[in-house]
Coordinates of C-alpha atoms and ligand atoms in Angstrom, one line a residue:
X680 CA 0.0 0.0 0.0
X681 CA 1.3 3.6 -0.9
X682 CA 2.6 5.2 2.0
X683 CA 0.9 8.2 3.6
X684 CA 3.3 11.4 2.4
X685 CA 3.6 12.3 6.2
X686 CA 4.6 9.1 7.1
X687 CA 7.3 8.5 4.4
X688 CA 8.8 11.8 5.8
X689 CA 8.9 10.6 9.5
X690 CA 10.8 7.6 8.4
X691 CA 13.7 9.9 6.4
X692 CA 13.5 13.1 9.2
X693 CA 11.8 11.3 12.6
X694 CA 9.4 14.2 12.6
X695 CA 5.8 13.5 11.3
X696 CA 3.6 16.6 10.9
X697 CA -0.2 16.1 12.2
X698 CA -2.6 18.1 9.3
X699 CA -3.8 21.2 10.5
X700 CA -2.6 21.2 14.1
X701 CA 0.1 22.4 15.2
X702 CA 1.3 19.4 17.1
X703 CA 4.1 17.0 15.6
X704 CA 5.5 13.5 16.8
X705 CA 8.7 12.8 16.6
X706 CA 11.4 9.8 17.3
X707 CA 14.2 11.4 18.9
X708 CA 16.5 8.4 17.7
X709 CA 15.3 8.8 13.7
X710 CA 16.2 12.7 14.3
X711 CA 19.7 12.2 16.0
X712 CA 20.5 9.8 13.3
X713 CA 20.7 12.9 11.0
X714 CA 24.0 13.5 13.0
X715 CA 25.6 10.3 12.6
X716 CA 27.6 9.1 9.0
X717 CA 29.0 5.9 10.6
X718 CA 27.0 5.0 13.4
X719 CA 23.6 5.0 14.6
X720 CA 21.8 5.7 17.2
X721 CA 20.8 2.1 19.0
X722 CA 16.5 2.1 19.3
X723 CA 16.5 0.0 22.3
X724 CA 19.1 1.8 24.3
X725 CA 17.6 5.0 23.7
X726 CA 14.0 3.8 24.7
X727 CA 14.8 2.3 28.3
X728 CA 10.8 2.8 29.1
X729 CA 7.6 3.4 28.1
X730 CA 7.3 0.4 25.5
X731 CA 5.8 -2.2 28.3
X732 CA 4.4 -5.7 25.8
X733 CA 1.2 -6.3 27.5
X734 CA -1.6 -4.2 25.7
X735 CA -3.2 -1.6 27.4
X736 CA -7.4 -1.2 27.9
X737 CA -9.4 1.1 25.6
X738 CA -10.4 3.0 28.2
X739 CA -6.8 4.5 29.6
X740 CA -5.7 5.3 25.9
X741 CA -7.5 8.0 26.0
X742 CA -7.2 10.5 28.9
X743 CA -11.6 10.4 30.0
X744 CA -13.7 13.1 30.9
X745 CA -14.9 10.5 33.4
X746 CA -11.0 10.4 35.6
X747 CA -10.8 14.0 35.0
X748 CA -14.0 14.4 36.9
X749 CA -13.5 11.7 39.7
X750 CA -9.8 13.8 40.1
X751 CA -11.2 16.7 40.5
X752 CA -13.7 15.4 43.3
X753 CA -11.2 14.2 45.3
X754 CA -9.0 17.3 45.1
X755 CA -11.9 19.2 46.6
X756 CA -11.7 19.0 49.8
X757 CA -8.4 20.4 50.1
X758 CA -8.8 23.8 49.1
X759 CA -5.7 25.2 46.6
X760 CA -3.5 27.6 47.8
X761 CA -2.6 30.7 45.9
X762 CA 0.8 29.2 44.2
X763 CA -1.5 25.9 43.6
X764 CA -4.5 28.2 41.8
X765 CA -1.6 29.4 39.7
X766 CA -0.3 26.2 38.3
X767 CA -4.0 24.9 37.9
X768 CA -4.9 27.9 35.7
X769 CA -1.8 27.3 33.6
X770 CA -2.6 23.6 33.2
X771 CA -6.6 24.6 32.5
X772 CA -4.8 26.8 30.0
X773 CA -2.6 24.6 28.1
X774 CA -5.0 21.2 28.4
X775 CA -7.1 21.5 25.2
X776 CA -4.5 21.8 23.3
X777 CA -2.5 19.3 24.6
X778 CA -6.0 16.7 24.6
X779 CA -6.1 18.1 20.8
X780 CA -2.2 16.6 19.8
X781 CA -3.6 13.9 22.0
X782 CA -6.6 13.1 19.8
X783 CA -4.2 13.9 16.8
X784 CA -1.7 11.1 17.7
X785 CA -4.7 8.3 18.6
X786 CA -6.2 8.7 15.1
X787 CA -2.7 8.3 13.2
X788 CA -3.6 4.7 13.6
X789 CA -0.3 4.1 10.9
X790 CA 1.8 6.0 12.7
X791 CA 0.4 3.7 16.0
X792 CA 1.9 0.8 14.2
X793 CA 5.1 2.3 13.6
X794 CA 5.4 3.8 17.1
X795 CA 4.8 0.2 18.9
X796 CA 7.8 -0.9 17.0
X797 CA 10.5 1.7 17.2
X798 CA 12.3 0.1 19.9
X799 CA 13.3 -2.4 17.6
X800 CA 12.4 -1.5 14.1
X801 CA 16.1 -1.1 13.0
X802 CA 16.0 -1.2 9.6
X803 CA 18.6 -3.5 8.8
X804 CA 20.8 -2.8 12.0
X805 CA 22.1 -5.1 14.0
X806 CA 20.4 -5.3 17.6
X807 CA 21.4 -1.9 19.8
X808 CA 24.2 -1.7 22.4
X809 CA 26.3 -4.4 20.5
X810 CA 29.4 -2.1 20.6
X811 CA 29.1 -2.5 24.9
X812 CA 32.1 -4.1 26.4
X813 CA 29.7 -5.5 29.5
X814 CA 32.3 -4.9 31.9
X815 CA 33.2 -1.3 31.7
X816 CA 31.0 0.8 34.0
X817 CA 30.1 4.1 32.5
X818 CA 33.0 7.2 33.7
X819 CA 31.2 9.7 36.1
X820 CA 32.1 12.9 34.4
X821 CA 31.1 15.1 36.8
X822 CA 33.3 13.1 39.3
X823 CA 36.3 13.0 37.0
X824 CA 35.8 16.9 36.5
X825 CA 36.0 18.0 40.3
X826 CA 39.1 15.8 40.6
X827 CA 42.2 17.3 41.4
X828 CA 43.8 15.1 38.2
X829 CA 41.0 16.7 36.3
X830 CA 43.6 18.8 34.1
X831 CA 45.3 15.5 32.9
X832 CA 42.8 13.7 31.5
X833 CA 42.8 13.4 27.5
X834 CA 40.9 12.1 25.4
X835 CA 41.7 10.3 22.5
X836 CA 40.5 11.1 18.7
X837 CA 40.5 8.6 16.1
X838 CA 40.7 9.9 13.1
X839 CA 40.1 7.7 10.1
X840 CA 39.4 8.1 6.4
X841 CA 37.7 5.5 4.5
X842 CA 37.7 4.7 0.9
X843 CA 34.5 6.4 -0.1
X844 CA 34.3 4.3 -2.8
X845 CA 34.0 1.5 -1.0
X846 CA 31.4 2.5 1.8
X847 CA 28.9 3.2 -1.7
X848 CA 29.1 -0.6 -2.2
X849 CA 29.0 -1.6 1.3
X850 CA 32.3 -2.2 2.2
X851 CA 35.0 -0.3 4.0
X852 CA 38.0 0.0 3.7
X853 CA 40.1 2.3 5.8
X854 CA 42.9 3.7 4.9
X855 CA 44.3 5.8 7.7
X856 CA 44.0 6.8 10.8
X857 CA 45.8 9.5 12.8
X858 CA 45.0 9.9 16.7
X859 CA 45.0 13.3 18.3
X860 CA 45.0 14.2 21.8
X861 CA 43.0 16.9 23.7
X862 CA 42.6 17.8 26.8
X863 CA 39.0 16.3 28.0
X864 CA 38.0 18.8 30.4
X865 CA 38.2 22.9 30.0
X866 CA 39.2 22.7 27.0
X867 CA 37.0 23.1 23.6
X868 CA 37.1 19.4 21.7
X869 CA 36.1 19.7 17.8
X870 CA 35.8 17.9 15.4
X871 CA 36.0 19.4 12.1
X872 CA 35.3 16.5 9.6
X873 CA 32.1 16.4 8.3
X874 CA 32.4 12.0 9.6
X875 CA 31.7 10.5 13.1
X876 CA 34.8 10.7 14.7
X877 CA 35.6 7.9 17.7
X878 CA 37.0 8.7 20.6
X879 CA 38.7 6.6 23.1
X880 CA 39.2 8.0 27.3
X881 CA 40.2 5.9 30.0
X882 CA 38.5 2.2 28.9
X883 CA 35.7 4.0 27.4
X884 CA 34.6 4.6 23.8
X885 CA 32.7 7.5 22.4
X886 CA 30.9 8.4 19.3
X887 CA 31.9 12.3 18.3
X888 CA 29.6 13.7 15.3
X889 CA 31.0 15.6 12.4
X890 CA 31.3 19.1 12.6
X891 CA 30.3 19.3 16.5
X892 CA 32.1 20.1 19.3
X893 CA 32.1 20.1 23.1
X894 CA 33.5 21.9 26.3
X895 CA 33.1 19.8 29.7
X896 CA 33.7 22.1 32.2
X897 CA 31.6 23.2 35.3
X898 CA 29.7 26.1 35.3
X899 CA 32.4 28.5 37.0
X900 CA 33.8 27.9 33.6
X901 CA 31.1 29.0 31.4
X902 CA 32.8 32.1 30.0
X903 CA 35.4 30.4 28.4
X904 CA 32.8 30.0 25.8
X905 CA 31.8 33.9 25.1
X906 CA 33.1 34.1 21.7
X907 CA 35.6 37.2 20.8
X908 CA 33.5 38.4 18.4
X909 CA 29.8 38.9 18.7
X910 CA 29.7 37.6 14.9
X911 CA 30.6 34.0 16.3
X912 CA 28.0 34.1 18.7
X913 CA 24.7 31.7 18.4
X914 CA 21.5 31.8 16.8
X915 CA 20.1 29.6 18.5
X916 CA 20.8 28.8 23.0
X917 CA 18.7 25.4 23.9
X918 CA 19.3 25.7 27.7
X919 CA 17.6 22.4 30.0
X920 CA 19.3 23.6 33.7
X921 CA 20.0 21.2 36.7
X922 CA 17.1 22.6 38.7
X923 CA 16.4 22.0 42.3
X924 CA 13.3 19.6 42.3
X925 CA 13.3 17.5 45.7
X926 CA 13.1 14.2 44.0
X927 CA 15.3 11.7 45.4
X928 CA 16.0 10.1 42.2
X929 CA 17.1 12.9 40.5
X930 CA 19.6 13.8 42.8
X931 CA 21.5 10.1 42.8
X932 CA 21.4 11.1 38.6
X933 CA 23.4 14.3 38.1
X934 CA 24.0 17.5 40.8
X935 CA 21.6 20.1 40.8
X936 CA 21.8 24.2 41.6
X937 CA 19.6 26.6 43.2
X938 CA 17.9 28.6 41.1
X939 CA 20.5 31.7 41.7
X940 CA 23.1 30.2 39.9
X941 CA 21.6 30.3 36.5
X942 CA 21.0 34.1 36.9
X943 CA 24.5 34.4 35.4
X944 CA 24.7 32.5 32.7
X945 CA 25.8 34.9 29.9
X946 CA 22.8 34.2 27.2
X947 CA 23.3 38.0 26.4
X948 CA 26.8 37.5 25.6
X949 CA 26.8 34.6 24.1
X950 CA 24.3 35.6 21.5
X951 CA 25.0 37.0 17.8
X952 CA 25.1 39.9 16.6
X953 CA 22.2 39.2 14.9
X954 CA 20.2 38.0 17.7
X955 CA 19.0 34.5 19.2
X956 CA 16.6 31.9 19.5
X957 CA 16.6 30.8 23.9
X958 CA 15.3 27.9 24.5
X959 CA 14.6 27.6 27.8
X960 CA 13.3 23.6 29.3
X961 CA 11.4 24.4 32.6
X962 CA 9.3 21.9 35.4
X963 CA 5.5 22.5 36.0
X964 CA 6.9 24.0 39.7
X965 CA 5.5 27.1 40.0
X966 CA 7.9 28.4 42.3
X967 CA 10.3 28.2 38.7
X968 CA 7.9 29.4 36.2
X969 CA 7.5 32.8 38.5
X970 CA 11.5 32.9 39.0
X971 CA 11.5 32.3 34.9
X972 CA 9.3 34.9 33.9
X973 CA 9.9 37.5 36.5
X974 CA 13.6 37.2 37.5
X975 CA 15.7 34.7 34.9
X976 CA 14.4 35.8 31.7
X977 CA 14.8 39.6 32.7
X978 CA 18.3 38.6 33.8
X979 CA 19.7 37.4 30.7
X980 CA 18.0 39.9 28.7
X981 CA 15.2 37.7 26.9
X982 CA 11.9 38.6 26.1
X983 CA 9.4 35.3 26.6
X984 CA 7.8 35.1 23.1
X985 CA 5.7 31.2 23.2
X986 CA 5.8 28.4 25.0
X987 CA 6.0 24.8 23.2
X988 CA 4.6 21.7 25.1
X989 CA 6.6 18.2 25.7
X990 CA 3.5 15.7 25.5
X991 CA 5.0 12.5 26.7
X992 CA 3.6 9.3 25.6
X993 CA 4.3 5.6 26.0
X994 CA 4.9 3.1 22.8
X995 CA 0.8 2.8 22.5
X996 CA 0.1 6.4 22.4
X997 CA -1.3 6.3 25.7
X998 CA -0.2 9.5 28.1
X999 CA 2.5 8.5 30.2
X1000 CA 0.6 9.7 33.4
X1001 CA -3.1 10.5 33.6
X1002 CA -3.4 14.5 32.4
X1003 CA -4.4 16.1 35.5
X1004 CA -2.7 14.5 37.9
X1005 CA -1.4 17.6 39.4
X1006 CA 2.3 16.6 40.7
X1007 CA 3.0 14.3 37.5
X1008 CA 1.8 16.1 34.5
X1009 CA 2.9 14.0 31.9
X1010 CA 4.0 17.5 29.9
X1011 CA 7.1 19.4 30.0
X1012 CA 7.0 23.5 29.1
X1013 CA 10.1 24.8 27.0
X1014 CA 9.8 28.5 27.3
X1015 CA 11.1 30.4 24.1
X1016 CA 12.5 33.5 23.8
X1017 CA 14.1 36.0 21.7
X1018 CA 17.6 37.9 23.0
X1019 CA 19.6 40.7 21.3
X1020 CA 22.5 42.1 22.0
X1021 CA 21.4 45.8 21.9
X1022 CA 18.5 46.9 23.6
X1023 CA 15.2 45.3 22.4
X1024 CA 13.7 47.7 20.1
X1025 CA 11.3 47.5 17.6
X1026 CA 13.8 47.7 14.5
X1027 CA 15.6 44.0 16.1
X1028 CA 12.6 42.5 17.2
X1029 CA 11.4 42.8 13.8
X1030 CA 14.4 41.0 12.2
X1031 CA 12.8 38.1 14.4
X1032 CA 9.9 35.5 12.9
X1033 CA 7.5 35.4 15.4
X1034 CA 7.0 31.9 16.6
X1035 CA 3.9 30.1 16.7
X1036 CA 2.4 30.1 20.4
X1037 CA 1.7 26.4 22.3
X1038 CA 2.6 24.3 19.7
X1039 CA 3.0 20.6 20.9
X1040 CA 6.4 17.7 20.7
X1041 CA 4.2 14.3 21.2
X1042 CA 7.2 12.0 21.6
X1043 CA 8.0 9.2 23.7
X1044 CA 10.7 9.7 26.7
X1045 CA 14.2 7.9 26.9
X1046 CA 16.4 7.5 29.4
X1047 CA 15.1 10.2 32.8
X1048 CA 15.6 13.8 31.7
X1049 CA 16.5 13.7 28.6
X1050 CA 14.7 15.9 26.6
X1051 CA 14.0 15.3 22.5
X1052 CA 15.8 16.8 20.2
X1053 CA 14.3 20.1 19.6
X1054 CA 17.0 21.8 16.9
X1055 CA 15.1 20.7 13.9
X1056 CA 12.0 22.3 15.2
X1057 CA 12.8 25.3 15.3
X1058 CA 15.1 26.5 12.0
X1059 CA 12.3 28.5 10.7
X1060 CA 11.9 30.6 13.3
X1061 CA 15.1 32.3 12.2
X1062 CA 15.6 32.3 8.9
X1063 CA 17.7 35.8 8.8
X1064 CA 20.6 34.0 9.8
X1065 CA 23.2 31.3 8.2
X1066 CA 24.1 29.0 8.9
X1067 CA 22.6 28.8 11.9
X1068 CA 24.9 28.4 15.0
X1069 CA 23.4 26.2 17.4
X1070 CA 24.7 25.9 21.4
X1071 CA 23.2 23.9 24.0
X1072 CA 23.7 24.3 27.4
X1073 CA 23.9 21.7 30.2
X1074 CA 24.0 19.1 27.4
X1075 CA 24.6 15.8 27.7
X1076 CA 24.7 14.4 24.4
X1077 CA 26.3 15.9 20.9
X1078 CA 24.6 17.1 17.3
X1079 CA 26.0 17.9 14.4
X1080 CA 26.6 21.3 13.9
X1081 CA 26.2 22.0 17.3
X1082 CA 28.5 23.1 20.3
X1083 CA 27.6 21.2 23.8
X1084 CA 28.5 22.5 26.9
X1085 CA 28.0 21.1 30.5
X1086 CA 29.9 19.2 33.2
X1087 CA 29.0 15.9 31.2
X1088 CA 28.7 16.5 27.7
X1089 CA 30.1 12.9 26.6
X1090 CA 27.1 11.0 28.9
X1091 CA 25.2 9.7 26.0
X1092 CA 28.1 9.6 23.3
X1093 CA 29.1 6.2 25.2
X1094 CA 29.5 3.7 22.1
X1095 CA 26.5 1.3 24.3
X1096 CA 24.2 4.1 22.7
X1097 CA 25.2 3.5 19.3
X1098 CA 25.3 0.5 16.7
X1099 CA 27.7 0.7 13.8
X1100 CA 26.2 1.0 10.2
Ligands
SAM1912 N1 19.2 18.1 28.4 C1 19.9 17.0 29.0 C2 19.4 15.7 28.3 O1 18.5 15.8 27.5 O2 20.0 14.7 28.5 C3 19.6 16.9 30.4 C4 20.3 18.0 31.2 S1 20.2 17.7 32.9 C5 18.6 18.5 33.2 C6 21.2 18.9 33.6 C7 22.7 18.7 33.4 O3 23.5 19.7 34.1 C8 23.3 17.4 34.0 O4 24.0 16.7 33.1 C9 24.1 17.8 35.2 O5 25.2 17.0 35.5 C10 24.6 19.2 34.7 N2 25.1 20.1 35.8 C11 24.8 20.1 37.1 N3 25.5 20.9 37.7 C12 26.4 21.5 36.9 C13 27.4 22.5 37.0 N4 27.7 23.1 38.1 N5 28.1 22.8 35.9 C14 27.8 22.2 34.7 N6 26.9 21.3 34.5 C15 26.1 20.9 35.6

């Protein structure tokens, strides 16, 4: 049967456009593939949860007007305090159009099928994590980076070059590699080549993509990355912070900072001249979303222009957590913005494209944290300049084209994320 045209585009791009709505899906691992020549990223150890066998019921599919009600029954007797009325008028705000991508995604029934195997649908790949060594536990990073040796670690670069001739029919042959060192941490690590280059530290292998970079450092060490010129700044500033949250499990996963700390990171300066695209991943606190909008934001010199919805959904479409259970939204809010250099007035705001408000990222969640890939999105909201130059902060993972900053940058470049192609 001919293939639906939005469905033949997911398979090349992982994003697959609902008609008239203004909610997508996408498969973070078909995306991140786009930054990969050699390598690929492995379905099954990027999708750790969410894609339970046993078949769900009909009836929690789709989010009912019947658990909405019996929720709100039960809240009832506890009357909401001001900070709670707050985040309950936000979530009253955002829910139809989040139970609209909802509805969007459950009548897709092709894209259903597709979804339900992604773990493993590898087209022709061999089964994910086959380049682990089982014995190697994963480096802690941040550990490493605190460490008083911390200015002696390197990490190894592998260059190779292979017969291009020979990768068209299938086979490779290479024909040389050179190995450079680097400095791991402080110190800006690029590759250059427009290949996956791999990298070797300690008894660990990593996958870096072409024409990416990345600077581990902790945040004290930020500024290294202002550029000298404001012409090498970025375009675009994808920024998910280590906030303070309470959860137990998040703190045994990666160090978090109080909400101070980020009031310094230099967006401003580490914008172009010709303006950015902030990105900003926030919790449904409300506590956060009131430091975002009236302290952060104002701090870094970015004006709030739309906020973009994560819906998260498991492998059969059904909501990972019911949609108003108030402490577990199964939603995540990135906050975008627009920053300048100068003052914003009305002759640099207009260079920006204004950005379509609460537009929604169905996807389904890997490992805890990590957010989907979000770059491809958002190109067309700044079409004035290119290339684009694209910077994420707190990043723990590398794109093409991208520069990645944060105390552990390499986290899910480990080769047991990857197959070989
Ligand atoms: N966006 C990432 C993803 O999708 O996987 C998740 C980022 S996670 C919310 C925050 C990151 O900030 C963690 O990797 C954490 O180790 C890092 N971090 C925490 N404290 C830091 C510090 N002082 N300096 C630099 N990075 C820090």
């Amino acid at each position: 049967p001919k293939m639906g045209d939005g469905l033949s585009t997911f398979l090349n791009s992982g994003i697959y456009q609902f008609e008239n709505s203004n909610a997508v899906f996408i498969d973070p691992v078909r995306v991140m593939n786009r930054s990969y020549t050699h390598f690929r990223v492995s379905p099954s150890a990027y999708y750790p949860r969410f894609f339970e066998s046993k078949p769900l019921a009909q009836e929690s599919r789709v989010s009912s007007s019947n658990s909405r009600k019996r929720k709100r029954k039960e809240k009832k007797p506890h009357s909401l305090n001001d900070r709670e009325k707050a985040a309950e008028q936000r979530h009253q705000e955002a829910r139809p159009f989040l139970l609209k991508a909802h509805k969007c995604l459950l009548r897709a029934t092709a894209l259903l099928e597709l979804m339900s195997n992604m773990r493993s649908d590898s087209e022709s790949l061999q089964e994910g994590g086959d380049l682990v060594s089982p014995s190697v536990p994963q480096q802690s990073f941040v550990e490493l980076g605190q460490d008083w040796h911390a200015p002696f670690h390197e990490i190894i670069l592998d260059f190779r070059q292979y017969d291009k001739l020979n990768v068209d029919k299938g086979s490779m042959i290479m024909q040389y590699s050179e190995q450079k060192l680097h400095p791991l941490f402080n110190n800006l690590v690029l590759n250059e080549t427009g290949d996956d280059v791999e990298a070797e530290f300690l008894s660990s292998r990593f996958v870096i993509p072409g024409k990416s970079c990345f600077y581990m450092s902790d945040l004290e060490q930020i500024h290294s990355l202002i550029p000298a010129e404001s012409c090498c700044g970025f375009n675009l500033i994808v920024v998910d912070p280590p906030w303070e949250n309470g959860s137990a499990s998040q703190k045994s996963r990666y160090p978090t900072l109080p909400n101070r700390y980020f009031l310094s990171l230099p967006i401003k300066q580490l914008t172009h001249a010709d303006g950015a695209l902030v990105a900003l991943w926030v919790t449904n606190r409300e506590k956060l979303r009131g430091f975002v909008e009236k302290e952060l934001f104002l701090a870094w010199g970015v004006m709030h222009v739309a906020t973009f919805y994560w819906l998260k959904v498991k492998a059969d479409g059904s909501l990972i957590n019911d949609l108003d259970l108030f402490h577990h939204r199964p939603y995540e809010c990135l906050l975008l913005g627009h920053c300048h250099r100068e003052a914003m007035d009305s002759e640099c705001l207009s260079k920006f494209k204004p950005v379509q408000h609460n537009q929604i990222i169905i996807s389904i969640p890997g490992a805890y944290s990590r957010k989907p890939p979000i770059g491809g999105l958002l190109p067309e909201y700044f079409p004035g300049f290119k290339p684009t130059r694209c910077i994420e902060l707190f990043a723990r993972e590398m794109t093409s084209g991208w520069t990645s900053w944060g105390n552990e940058p390499l986290h899910f470049q480990d080769f047991k994320y990857f197959t070989r192609n």
